Tab-separated table of C-alpha atoms and ligand atoms in Angstrom:
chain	number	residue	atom	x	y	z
A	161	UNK	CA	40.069	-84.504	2.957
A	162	UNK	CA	42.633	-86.894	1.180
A	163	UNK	CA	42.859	-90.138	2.539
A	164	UNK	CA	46.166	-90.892	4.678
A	165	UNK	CA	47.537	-93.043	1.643
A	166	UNK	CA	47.054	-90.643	-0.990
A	167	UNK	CA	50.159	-89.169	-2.464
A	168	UNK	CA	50.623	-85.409	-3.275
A	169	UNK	CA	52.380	-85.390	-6.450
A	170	UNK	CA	54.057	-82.212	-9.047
A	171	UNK	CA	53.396	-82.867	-12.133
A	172	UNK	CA	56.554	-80.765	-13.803
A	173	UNK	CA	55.903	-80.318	-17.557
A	174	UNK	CA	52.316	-80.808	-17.180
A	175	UNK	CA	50.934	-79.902	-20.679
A	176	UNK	CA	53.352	-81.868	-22.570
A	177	UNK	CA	52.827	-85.499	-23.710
A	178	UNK	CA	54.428	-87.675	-20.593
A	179	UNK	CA	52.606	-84.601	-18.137
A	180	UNK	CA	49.164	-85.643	-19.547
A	181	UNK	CA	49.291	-88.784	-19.509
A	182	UNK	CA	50.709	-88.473	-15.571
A	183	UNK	CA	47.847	-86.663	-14.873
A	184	UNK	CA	45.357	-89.500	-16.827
A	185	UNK	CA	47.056	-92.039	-14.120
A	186	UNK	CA	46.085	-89.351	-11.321
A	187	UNK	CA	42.427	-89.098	-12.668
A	188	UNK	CA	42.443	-92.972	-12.968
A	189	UNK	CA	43.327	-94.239	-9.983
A	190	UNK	CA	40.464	-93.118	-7.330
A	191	UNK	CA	42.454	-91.119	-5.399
A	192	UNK	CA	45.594	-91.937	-4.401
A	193	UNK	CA	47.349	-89.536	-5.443
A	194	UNK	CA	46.533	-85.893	-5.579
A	195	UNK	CA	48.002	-82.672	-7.698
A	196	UNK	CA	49.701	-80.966	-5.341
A	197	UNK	CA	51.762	-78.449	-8.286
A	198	UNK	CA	51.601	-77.975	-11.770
A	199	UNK	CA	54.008	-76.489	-14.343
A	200	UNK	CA	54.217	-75.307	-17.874
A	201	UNK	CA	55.950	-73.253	-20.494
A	202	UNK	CA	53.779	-72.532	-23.074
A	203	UNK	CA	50.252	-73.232	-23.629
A	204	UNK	CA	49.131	-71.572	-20.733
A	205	UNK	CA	45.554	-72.047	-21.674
A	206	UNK	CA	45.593	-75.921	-21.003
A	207	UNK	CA	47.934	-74.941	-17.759
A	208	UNK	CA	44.852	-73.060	-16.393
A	209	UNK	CA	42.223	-75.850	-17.444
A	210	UNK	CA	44.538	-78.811	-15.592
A	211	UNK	CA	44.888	-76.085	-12.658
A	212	UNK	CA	40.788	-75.481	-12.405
A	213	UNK	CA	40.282	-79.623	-12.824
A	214	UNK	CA	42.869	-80.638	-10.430
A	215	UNK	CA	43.064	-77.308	-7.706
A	216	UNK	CA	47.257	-77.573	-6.626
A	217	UNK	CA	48.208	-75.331	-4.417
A	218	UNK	CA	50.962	-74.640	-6.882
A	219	UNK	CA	50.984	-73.618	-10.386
A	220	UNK	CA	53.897	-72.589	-12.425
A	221	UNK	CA	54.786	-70.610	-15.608
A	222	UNK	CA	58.129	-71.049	-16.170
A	223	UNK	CA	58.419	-68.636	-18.831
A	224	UNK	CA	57.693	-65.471	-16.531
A	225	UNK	CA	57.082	-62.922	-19.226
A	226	UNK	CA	54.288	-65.011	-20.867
A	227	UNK	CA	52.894	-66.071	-16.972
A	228	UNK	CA	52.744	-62.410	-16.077
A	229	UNK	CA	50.957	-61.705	-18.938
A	230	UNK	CA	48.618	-64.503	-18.722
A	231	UNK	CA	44.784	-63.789	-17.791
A	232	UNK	CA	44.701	-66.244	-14.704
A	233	UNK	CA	40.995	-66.698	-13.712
A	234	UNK	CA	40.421	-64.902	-10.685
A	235	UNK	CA	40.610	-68.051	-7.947
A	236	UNK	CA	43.819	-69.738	-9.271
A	237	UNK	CA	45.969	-65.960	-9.313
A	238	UNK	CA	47.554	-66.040	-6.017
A	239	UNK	CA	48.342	-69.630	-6.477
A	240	UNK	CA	50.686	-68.901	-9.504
A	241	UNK	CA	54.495	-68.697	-9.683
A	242	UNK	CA	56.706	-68.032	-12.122
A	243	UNK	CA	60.190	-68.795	-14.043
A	244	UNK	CA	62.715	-71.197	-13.324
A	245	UNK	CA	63.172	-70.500	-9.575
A	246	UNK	CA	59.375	-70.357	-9.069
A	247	UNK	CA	59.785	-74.055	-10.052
A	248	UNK	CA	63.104	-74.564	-7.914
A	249	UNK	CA	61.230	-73.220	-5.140
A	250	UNK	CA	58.208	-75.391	-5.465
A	251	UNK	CA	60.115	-78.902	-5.852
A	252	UNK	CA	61.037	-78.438	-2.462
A	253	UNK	CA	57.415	-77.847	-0.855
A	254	UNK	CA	57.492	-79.945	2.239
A	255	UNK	CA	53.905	-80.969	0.964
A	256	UNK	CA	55.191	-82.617	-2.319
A	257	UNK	CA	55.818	-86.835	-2.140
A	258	UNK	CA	56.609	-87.213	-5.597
A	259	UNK	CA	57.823	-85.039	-8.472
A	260	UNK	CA	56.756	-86.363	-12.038
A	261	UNK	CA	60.038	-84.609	-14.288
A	262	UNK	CA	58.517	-84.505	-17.417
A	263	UNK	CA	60.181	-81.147	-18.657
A	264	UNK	CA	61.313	-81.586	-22.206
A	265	UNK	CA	65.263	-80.979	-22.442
A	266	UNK	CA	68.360	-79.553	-19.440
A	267	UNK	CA	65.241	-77.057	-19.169
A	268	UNK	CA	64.150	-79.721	-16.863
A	269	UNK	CA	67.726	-80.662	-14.779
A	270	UNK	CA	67.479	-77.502	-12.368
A	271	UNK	CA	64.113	-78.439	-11.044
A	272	UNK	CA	64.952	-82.250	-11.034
A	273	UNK	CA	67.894	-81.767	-9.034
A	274	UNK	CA	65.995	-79.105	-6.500
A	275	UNK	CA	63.612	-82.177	-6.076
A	276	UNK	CA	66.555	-84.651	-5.456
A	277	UNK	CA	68.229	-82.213	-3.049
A	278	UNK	CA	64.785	-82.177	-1.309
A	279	UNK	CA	64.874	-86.095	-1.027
A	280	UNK	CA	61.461	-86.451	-3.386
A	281	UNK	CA	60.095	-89.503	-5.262
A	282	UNK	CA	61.348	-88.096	-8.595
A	283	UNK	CA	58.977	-90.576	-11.451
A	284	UNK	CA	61.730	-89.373	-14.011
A	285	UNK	CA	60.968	-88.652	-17.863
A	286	UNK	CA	63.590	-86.014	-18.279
A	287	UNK	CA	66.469	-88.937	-19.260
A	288	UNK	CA	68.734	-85.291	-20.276
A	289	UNK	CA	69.051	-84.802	-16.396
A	290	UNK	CA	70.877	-88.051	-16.578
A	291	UNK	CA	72.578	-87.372	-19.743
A	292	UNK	CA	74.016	-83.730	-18.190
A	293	UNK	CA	74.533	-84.810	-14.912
A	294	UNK	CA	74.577	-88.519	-14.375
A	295	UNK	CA	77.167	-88.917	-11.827
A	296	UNK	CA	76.074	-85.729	-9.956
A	297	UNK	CA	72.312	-86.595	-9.739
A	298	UNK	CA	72.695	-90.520	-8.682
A	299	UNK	CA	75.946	-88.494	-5.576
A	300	UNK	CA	72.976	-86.163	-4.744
A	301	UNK	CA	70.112	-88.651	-4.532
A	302	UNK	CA	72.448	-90.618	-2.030
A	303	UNK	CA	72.995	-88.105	-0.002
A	304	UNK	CA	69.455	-86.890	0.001
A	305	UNK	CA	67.605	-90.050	0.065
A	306	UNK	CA	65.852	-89.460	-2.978
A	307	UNK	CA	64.225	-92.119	-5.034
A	308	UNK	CA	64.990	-92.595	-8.620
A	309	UNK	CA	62.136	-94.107	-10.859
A	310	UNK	CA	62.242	-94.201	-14.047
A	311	UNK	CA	59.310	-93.308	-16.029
A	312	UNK	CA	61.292	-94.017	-19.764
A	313	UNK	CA	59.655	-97.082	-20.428
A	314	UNK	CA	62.833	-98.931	-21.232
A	315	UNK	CA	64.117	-98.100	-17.750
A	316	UNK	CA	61.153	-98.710	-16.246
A	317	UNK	CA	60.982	-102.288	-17.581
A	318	UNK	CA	65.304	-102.934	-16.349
A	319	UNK	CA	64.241	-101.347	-13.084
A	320	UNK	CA	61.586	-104.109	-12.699
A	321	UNK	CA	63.187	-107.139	-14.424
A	322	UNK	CA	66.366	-106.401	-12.408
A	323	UNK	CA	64.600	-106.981	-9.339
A	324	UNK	CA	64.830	-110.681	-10.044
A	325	UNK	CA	68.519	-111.339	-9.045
A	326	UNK	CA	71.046	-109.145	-7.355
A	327	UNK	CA	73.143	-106.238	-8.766
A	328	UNK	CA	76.055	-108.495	-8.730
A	329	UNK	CA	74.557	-111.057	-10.770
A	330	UNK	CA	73.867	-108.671	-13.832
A	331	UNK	CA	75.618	-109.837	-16.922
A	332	UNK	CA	74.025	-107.131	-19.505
A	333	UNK	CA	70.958	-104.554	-20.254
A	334	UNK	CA	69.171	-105.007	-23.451
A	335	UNK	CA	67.583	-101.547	-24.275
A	336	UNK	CA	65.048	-102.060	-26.925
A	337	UNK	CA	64.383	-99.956	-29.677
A	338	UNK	CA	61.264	-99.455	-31.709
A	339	UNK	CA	63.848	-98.329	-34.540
A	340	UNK	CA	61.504	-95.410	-35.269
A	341	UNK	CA	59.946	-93.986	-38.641
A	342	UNK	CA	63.110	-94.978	-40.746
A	343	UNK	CA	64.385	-98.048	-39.751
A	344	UNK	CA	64.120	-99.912	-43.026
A	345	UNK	CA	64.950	-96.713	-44.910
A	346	UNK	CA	68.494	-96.666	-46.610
A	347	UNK	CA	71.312	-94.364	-45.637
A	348	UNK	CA	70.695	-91.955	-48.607
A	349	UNK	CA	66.845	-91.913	-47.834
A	350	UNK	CA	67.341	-90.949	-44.340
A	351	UNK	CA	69.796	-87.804	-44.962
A	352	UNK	CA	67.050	-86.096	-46.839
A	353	UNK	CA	64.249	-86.934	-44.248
A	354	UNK	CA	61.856	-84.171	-43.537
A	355	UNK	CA	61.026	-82.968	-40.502
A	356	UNK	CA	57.471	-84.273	-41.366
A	357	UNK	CA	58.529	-87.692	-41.992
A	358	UNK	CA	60.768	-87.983	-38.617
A	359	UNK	CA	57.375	-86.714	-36.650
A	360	UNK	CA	55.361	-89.998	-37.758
A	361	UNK	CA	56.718	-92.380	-34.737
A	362	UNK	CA	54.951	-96.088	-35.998
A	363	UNK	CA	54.489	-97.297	-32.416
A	364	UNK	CA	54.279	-93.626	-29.667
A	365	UNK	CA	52.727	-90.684	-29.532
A	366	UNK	CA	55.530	-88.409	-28.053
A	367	UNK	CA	56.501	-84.532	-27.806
A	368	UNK	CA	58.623	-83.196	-31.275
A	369	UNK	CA	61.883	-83.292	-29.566
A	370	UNK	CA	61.848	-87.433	-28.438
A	371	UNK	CA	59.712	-88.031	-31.315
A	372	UNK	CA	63.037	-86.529	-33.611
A	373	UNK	CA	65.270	-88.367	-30.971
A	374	UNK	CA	64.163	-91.353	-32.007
A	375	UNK	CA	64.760	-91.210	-35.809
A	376	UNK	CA	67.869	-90.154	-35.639
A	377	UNK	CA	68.426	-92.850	-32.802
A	378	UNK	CA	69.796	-90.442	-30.484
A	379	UNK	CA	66.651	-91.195	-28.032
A	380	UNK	CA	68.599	-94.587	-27.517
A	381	UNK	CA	71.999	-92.939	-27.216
A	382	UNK	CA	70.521	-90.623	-24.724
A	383	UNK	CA	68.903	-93.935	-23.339
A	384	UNK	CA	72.379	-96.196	-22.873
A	385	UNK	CA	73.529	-92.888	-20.649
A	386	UNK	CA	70.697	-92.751	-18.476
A	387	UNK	CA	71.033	-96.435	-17.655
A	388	UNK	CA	74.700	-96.561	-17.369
A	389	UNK	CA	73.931	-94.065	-14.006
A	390	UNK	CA	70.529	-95.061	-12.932
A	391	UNK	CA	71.697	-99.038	-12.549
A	392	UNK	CA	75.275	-97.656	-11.958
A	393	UNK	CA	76.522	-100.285	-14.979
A	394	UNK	CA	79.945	-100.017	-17.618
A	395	UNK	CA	78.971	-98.791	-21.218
A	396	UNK	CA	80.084	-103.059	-22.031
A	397	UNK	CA	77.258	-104.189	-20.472
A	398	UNK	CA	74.457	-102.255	-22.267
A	399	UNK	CA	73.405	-103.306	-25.196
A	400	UNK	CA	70.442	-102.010	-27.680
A	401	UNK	CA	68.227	-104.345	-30.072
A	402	UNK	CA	65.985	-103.375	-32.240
A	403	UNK	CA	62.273	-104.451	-31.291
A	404	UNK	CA	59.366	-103.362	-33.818
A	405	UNK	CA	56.407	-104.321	-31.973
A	406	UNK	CA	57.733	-102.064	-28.504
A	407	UNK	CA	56.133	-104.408	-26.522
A	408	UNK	CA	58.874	-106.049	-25.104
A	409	UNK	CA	60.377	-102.849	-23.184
A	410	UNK	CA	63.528	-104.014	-22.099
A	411	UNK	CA	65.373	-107.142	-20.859
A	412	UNK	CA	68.098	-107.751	-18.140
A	413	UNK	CA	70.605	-110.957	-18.720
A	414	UNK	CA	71.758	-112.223	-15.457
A	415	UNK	CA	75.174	-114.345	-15.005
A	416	UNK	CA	73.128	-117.954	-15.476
A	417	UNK	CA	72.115	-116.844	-18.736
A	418	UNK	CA	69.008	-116.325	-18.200
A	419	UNK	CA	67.233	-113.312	-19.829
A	420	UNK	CA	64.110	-111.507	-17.474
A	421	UNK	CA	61.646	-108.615	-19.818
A	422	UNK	CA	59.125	-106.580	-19.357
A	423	UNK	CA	56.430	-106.825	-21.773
A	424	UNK	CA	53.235	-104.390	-21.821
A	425	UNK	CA	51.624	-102.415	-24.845
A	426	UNK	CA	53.036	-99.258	-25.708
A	427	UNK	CA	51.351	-97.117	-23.111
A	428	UNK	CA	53.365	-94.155	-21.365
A	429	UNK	CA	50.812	-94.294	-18.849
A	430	UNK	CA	51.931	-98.140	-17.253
A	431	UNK	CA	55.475	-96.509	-16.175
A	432	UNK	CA	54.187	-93.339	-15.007
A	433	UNK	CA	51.788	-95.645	-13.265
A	434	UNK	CA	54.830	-97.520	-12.003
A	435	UNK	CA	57.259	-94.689	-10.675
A	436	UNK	CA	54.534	-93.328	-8.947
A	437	UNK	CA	53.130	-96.485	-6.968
A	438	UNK	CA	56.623	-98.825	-6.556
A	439	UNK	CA	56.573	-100.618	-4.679
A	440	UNK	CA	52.904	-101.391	-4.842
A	441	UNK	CA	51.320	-102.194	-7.766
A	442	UNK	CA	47.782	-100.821	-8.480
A	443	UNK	CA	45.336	-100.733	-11.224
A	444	UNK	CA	44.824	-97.937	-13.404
A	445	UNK	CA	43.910	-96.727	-16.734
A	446	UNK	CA	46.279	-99.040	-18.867
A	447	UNK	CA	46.385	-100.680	-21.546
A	448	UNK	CA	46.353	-104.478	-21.912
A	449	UNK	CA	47.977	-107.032	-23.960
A	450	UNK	CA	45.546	-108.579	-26.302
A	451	UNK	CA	47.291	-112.126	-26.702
A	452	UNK	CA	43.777	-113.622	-27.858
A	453	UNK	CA	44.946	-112.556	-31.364
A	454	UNK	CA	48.336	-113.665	-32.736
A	455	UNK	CA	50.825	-111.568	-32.708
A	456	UNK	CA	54.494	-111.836	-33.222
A	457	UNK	CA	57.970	-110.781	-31.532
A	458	UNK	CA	60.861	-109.671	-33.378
A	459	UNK	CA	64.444	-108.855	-32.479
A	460	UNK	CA	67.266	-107.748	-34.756
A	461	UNK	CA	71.020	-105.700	-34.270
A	462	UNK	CA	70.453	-102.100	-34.820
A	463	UNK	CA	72.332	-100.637	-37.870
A	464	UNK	CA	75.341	-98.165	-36.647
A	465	UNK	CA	76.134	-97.036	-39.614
A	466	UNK	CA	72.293	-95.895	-40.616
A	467	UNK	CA	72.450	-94.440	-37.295
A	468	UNK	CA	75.467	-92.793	-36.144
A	469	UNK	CA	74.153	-91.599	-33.210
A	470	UNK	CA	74.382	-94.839	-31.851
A	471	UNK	CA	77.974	-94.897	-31.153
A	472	UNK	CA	78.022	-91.244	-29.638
A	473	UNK	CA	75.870	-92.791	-26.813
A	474	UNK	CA	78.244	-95.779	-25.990
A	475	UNK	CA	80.883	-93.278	-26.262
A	476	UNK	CA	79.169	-90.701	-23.895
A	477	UNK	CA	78.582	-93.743	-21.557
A	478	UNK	CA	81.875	-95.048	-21.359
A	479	UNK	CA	83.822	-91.194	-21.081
A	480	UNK	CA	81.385	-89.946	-18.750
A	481	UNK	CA	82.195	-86.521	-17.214
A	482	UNK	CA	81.466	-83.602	-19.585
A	483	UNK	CA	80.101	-85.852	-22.701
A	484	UNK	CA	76.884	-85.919	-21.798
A	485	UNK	CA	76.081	-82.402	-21.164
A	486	UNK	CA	77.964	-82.058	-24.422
A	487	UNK	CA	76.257	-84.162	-26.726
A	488	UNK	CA	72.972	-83.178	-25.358
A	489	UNK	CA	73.022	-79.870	-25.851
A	490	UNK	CA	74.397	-80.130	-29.193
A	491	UNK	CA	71.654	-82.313	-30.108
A	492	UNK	CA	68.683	-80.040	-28.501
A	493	UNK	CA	69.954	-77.068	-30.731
A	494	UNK	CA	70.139	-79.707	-33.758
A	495	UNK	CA	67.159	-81.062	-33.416
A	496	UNK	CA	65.583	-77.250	-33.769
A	497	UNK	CA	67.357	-76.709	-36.557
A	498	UNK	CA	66.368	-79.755	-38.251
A	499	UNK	CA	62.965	-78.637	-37.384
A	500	UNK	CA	63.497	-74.786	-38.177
A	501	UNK	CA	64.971	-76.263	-41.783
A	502	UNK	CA	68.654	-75.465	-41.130
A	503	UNK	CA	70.394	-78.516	-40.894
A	504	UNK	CA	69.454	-81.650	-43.006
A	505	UNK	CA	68.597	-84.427	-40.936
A	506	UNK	CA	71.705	-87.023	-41.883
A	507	UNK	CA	73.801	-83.736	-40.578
A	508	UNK	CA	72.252	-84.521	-36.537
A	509	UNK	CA	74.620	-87.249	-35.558
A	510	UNK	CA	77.654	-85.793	-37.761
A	511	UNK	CA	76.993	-81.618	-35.987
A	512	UNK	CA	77.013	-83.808	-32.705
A	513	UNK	CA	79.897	-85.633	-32.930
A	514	UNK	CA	82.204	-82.531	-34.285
A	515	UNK	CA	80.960	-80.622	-31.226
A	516	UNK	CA	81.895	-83.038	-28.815
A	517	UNK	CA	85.238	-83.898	-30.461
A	518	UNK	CA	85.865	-80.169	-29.950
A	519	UNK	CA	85.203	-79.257	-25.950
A	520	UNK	CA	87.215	-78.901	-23.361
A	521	UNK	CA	86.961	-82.832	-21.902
A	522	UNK	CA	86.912	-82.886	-17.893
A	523	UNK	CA	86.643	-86.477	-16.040
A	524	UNK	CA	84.603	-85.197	-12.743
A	525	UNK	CA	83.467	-81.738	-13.825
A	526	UNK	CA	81.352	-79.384	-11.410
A	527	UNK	CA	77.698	-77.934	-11.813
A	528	UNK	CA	78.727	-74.858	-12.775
A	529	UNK	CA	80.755	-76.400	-15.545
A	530	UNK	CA	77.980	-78.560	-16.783
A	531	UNK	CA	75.950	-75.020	-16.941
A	532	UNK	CA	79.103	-73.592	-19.244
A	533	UNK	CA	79.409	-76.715	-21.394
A	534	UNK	CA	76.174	-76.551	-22.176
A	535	UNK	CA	76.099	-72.985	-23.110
A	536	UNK	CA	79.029	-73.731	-25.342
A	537	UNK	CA	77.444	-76.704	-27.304
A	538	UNK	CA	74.604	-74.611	-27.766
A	539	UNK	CA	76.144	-71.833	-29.326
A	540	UNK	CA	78.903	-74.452	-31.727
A	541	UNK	CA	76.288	-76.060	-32.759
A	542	UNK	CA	74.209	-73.054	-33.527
A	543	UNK	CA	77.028	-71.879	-35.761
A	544	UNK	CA	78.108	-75.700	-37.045
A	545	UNK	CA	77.616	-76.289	-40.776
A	546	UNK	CA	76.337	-72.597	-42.084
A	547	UNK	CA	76.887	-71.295	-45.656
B	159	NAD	P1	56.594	-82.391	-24.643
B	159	NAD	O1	57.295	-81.502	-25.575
B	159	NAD	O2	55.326	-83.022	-25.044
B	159	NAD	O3	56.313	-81.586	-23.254
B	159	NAD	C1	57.310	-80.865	-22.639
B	159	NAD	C2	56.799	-80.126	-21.401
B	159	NAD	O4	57.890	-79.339	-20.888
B	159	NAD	C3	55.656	-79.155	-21.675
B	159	NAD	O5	54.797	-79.126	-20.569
B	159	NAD	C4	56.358	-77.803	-21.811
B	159	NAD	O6	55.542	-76.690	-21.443
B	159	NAD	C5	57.511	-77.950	-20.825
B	159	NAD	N1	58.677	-77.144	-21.222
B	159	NAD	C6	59.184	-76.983	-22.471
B	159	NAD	N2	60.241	-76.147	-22.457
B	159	NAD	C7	60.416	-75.765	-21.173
B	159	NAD	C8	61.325	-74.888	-20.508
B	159	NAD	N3	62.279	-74.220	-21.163
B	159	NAD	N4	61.200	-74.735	-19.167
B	159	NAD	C9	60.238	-75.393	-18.476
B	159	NAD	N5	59.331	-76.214	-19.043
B	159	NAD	C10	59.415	-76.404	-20.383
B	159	NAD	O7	57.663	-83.510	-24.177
B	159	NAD	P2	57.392	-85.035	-23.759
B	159	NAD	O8	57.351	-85.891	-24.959
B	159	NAD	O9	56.286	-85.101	-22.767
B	159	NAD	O10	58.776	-85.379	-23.038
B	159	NAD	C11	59.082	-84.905	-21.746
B	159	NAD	C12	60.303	-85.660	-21.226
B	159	NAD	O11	59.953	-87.031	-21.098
B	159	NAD	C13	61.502	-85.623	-22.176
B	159	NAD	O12	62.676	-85.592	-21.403
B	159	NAD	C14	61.419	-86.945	-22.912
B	159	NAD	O13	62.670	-87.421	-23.335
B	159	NAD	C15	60.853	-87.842	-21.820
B	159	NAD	N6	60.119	-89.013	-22.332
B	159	NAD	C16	58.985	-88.838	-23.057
B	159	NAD	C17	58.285	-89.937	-23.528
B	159	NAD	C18	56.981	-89.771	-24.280
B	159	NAD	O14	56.307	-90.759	-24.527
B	159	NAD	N7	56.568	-88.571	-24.634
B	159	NAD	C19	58.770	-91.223	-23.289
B	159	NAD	C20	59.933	-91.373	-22.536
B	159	NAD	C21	60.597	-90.253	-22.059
B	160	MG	MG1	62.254	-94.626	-23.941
């Protein structure tokens, strides 16, 4: 029998990197929290071996076809579900406390916003919900009660240091950026990267998509919109700098001047650790700061013209409405091209930009036209820049 303070949590995305690490926390932490659902696309195999390990009442394939093909082992079967509503469906399992979002992509806003209309715990690590659907996600959480926790480190740390005055008493965010795998490259350098060379992150370990995101940048871009709606503040007041070391993993400035951060190694685990336990605190399978060696801190302006991408998220931030599900979809189908070898990778921010200069702009656009945009941007930037 759980114990009456263990949590039953669905871990959504469960084979990528942020869902195995959530699931390291789970193992780590003696039983206070407990795998209620899992969920994967592909790699099925490790689906099954996290679903044997952990027993949830719920596992689901979200790509049907490959699920129903799938050789289940005979005492997980009737436990499976499968596509995209299997995973609606199972978000809103009275059973479930807290869903960890950790689908890669809008793959993942469907599911997140089932779990917000269900009035979950939502540990969040799919910033695109955010980025599509900002203003519609924060409305819905209100209404449902849902908790927003971030599990993006960066939030995670402003959702912490903020805590130390009141909303009204926020002067700026400082988002900090590692800079990824080119920041000291030159502009010509970075246009030819290859798709090896933007998968070598210096300082995380990360799925292709974010690790690409944050070469180009555009994780940060993505990252001013996701804070602009989770702390509800103007594009003016969120700023990026460029931190190295990522140990410092964000900062808020209050009116008085004064400047609160959040410092820990870089270790998904400690804000998937976080959004899980907040309020409480508990110990887990982190790691530590080593400050019996010396070690340094360093801060710099990040480079907008090196990274373009920059400026699309402050734009994004301060239009709002249909930008976001804009930009991100553009970007999702560049970043597989960069990958597939179609577009070159100083093409990303440039494919983006044209495809949001070109939509249909609405200030306080529905679902439904979220779902459309995003089909569109998909399908310009499929076609953008072909001989
Ligand atoms: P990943 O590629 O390692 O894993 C993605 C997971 O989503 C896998 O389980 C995969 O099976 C599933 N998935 C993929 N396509 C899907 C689809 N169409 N439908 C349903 N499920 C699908 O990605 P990741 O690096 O773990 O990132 C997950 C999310 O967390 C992203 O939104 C990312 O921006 C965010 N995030 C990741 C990190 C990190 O350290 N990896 C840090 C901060 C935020
Ligand atoms: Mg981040």
């Amino acid at each position: 029998m759980d114990s009456p303070s263990c949590r039953h949590v669905a871990v959504f995305g469960s084979t990528g990197s942020i869902g195995r690490n959530a699931l390291e926390v789970i193992r780590g932490t003696g039983g206070r929290f407990a795998v209620a659902a899992l969920s994967a696309h592909a790699n099925l195999e490790l689906l099954a071996r996290q679903a044997l390990e952990f027993r949830p009442r719920w596992i689901v394939a979200t790509d049907a076809e490959a699920g129903r093909a799938f050789p289940w082992p005979a005492e997980l079967r009737d436990r499976v579900r499968f596509g995209p509503d299997g995973l609606d469906r199972t978000a809103a399992e009275a059973e479930i406390d807290i869903v960890v979002a950790a689908i890669v992509g809008s793959a993942g806003l469907s599911s997140t916003l089932a779990a917000i209309d269900a009035g979950k715990r939502i540990a969040l690590a799919n910033k695109e919900t955010l980025v599509v659907a900002g203003g519609l996600a924060i409305e819905r959480a209100r209404a449902s009660g849902a908790e927003i926790v971030p599990v993006d480190s960066e939030h995670s740390a402003v959702f912490q240091a903020i805590r130390a005055g009141r909303p009204s008493e926020v002067a700026r965010v400082l988002l900090t950026a590692s800079g990824g795998p080119f920041r000291d490259w030159p502009s010509e350098r970075i246009a030819r990267a290859t798709p090896a060379e933007a998968l070598a992150h210096p300082n995380w370990s990360m799925g292709r998509k974010i690790t690409v995101d944050s070469a180009t940048m555009m994780n940060k871009a993505l990252e001013v919109i996701e804070a602009r709606w989770l702390f509800d503040l103007p594009a003016e007041r969120l700023e990026v700098v460029v931190h190295r070391q990522s140990i410092v993993h964000s900062m808020v400035e209050f009116v008085d001047g004064s400047v609160v951060a959040q410092l820990g190694p870089p270790d998904m685990r400690l804000p998937i650790l976080y959004a899980l336990a907040f309020p409480e605190r508990l110990a887990g399978p982190t790691l530590r700061l080593d400050i019996t060696k010396p070690f340094t801190l360093d801060f710099e302006p990040p480079d907008p013209e090196r990274f373009p991408a920059l400026a699309l998220g402050a734009e994004v931030a301060r239009r709002g409405g249909t930008t976001g599900a804009v930009l991100n979809a553009a970007n999702e189908v560049a970043v597989e091209r960069f990958l597939e070898g179609s577009l070159p990778f100083g093409r990303i921010a440039a494919g983006c930009r044209a495809v949001l200069d070109r939509h249909d702009y609405e200030s306080d656009p529905s679902l439904e036209t979220l779902l459309r945009l995003d089909r569109w941007a998909r399908k310009e930037m499929q076609q953008w820049n072909r001989s």
